Amino acid sequence: MTAVRTTFVNTASDLLDADPRTALVLADISASAFAPAARRHPDRVLNVGIREQLMIGVAGGLALTGLRPIVHSYATFLVDRAYEQIKLDLGHQDVGAVLVSVGASYDGSRSGRTHMSPGDVALLDSLGDDWRVHVPGHPDEVPPLLRAAVRDDDRVYLRLTERRNGVAYPDADRLRVVRRGRAGAPVVVAVGPTLDATLAATRGRDVTVAYTHTPRPFDTAGLRALAGTEVVLVEPYLAGTSAAVAGRALADVPHRLLALGVGATDLRRYGDPTDHERWHGLDAAGLRRSIDAFLD
């Protein structure tokens, strides 16, 4: 397993040991990694097999009994495939769960389009503004986010990816300035694992680079405090996902906005994650081209 997935398994297993309210619902993915926890807590670690819609329904039922379910699979199976059950069994019933995905936009690209999910955050946005979304950019950001999510009863989505930054910023639930430009300089907001490429792409430019691992709720107050007349969003999922949020935050401020992310066009390619990062212009060179063209 990758470092981020191992960190998730270890943290979730510790939570199952420490808190009798915590439950885990799987659909075969990561079942072997959670086998020791399942042996210790057979009543609270449930594997429903390859039935992702049922996985969400079971989580909704557990939440109705007072348990706090963690629900885990690939993003494309967890969010895309089970969207209706998320809408009804969690949202309509007004119960919470912690959805934890792996695979992100294109970590699973070697398996083809079936394992890619660039639109997951946009799908959750369509369900209203009561979802908290975390997109950690480093494995060390995962444990505090997961522990905090399990402590409450909200609807939370924790989006894990193999892509990672070199430095962890566990406190970046709000916009955290990583590189500060002059007063009024353009602001570039990097979400999750896009930070290192964004820093490389803007090296030598007079811009402020801010980072967050929590795009929902988006730190609109922080954006207003930092924003000049030009704002760039760099997100590791569907391009433009946060454009409306940023636009509303700056509705009374003259500004230009560039939203970068995964393109909406199906490339119909396999490749590895580094290939897709390059094809979608999310590597440092691609970001540099887009940001230079926008600012120049």
Short mmCIF file of N, CA and C in Angstrom, two decimals, residues 267 269-272 274-283:
data_model
loop_
_atom_site.label_atom_id
_atom_site.label_comp_id
_atom_site.label_asym_id
_atom_site.label_seq_id
_atom_site.Cartn_x
_atom_site.Cartn_y
_atom_site.Cartn_z
N LEU A 267 -10.09 11.86 -22.10
CA LEU A 267 -8.94 11.70 -22.99
C LEU A 267 -8.88 10.31 -23.63
N ARG A 269 -7.47 7.62 -22.55
CA ARG A 269 -6.11 7.11 -22.46
C ARG A 269 -5.92 6.43 -21.11
N TYR A 270 -5.03 5.47 -21.09
CA TYR A 270 -4.61 4.85 -19.84
C TYR A 270 -3.47 5.70 -19.27
N GLY A 271 -2.24 5.28 -19.39
CA GLY A 271 -1.13 6.05 -18.86
C GLY A 271 -1.04 5.96 -17.35
N ASP A 272 -0.03 6.63 -16.80
CA ASP A 272 0.10 6.66 -15.35
C ASP A 272 -0.28 8.06 -14.85
N THR A 274 1.38 10.49 -13.64
CA THR A 274 2.26 11.56 -14.12
C THR A 274 1.88 11.97 -15.54
N ASP A 275 1.51 10.99 -16.37
CA ASP A 275 1.05 11.31 -17.73
C ASP A 275 -0.19 12.20 -17.68
N HIS A 276 -1.16 11.80 -16.86
CA HIS A 276 -2.41 12.57 -16.81
C HIS A 276 -2.19 13.96 -16.23
N GLU A 277 -1.30 14.06 -15.28
CA GLU A 277 -0.96 15.37 -14.73
C GLU A 277 -0.44 16.28 -15.84
N ARG A 278 0.40 15.74 -16.69
CA ARG A 278 0.95 16.50 -17.81
C ARG A 278 -0.11 16.79 -18.86
N TRP A 279 -0.92 15.80 -19.21
CA TRP A 279 -1.94 15.99 -20.23
C TRP A 279 -2.97 17.04 -19.82
N HIS A 280 -3.24 17.13 -18.54
CA HIS A 280 -4.23 18.11 -18.06
C HIS A 280 -3.57 19.44 -17.67
N GLY A 281 -2.27 19.56 -17.90
CA GLY A 281 -1.60 20.82 -17.61
C GLY A 281 -1.43 21.12 -16.14
N LEU A 282 -1.39 20.07 -15.31
CA LEU A 282 -1.26 20.25 -13.87
C LEU A 282 0.15 19.98 -13.36
N ASP A 283 1.09 19.67 -14.27
CA ASP A 283 2.48 19.61 -13.87
C ASP A 283 3.02 21.04 -13.82
#
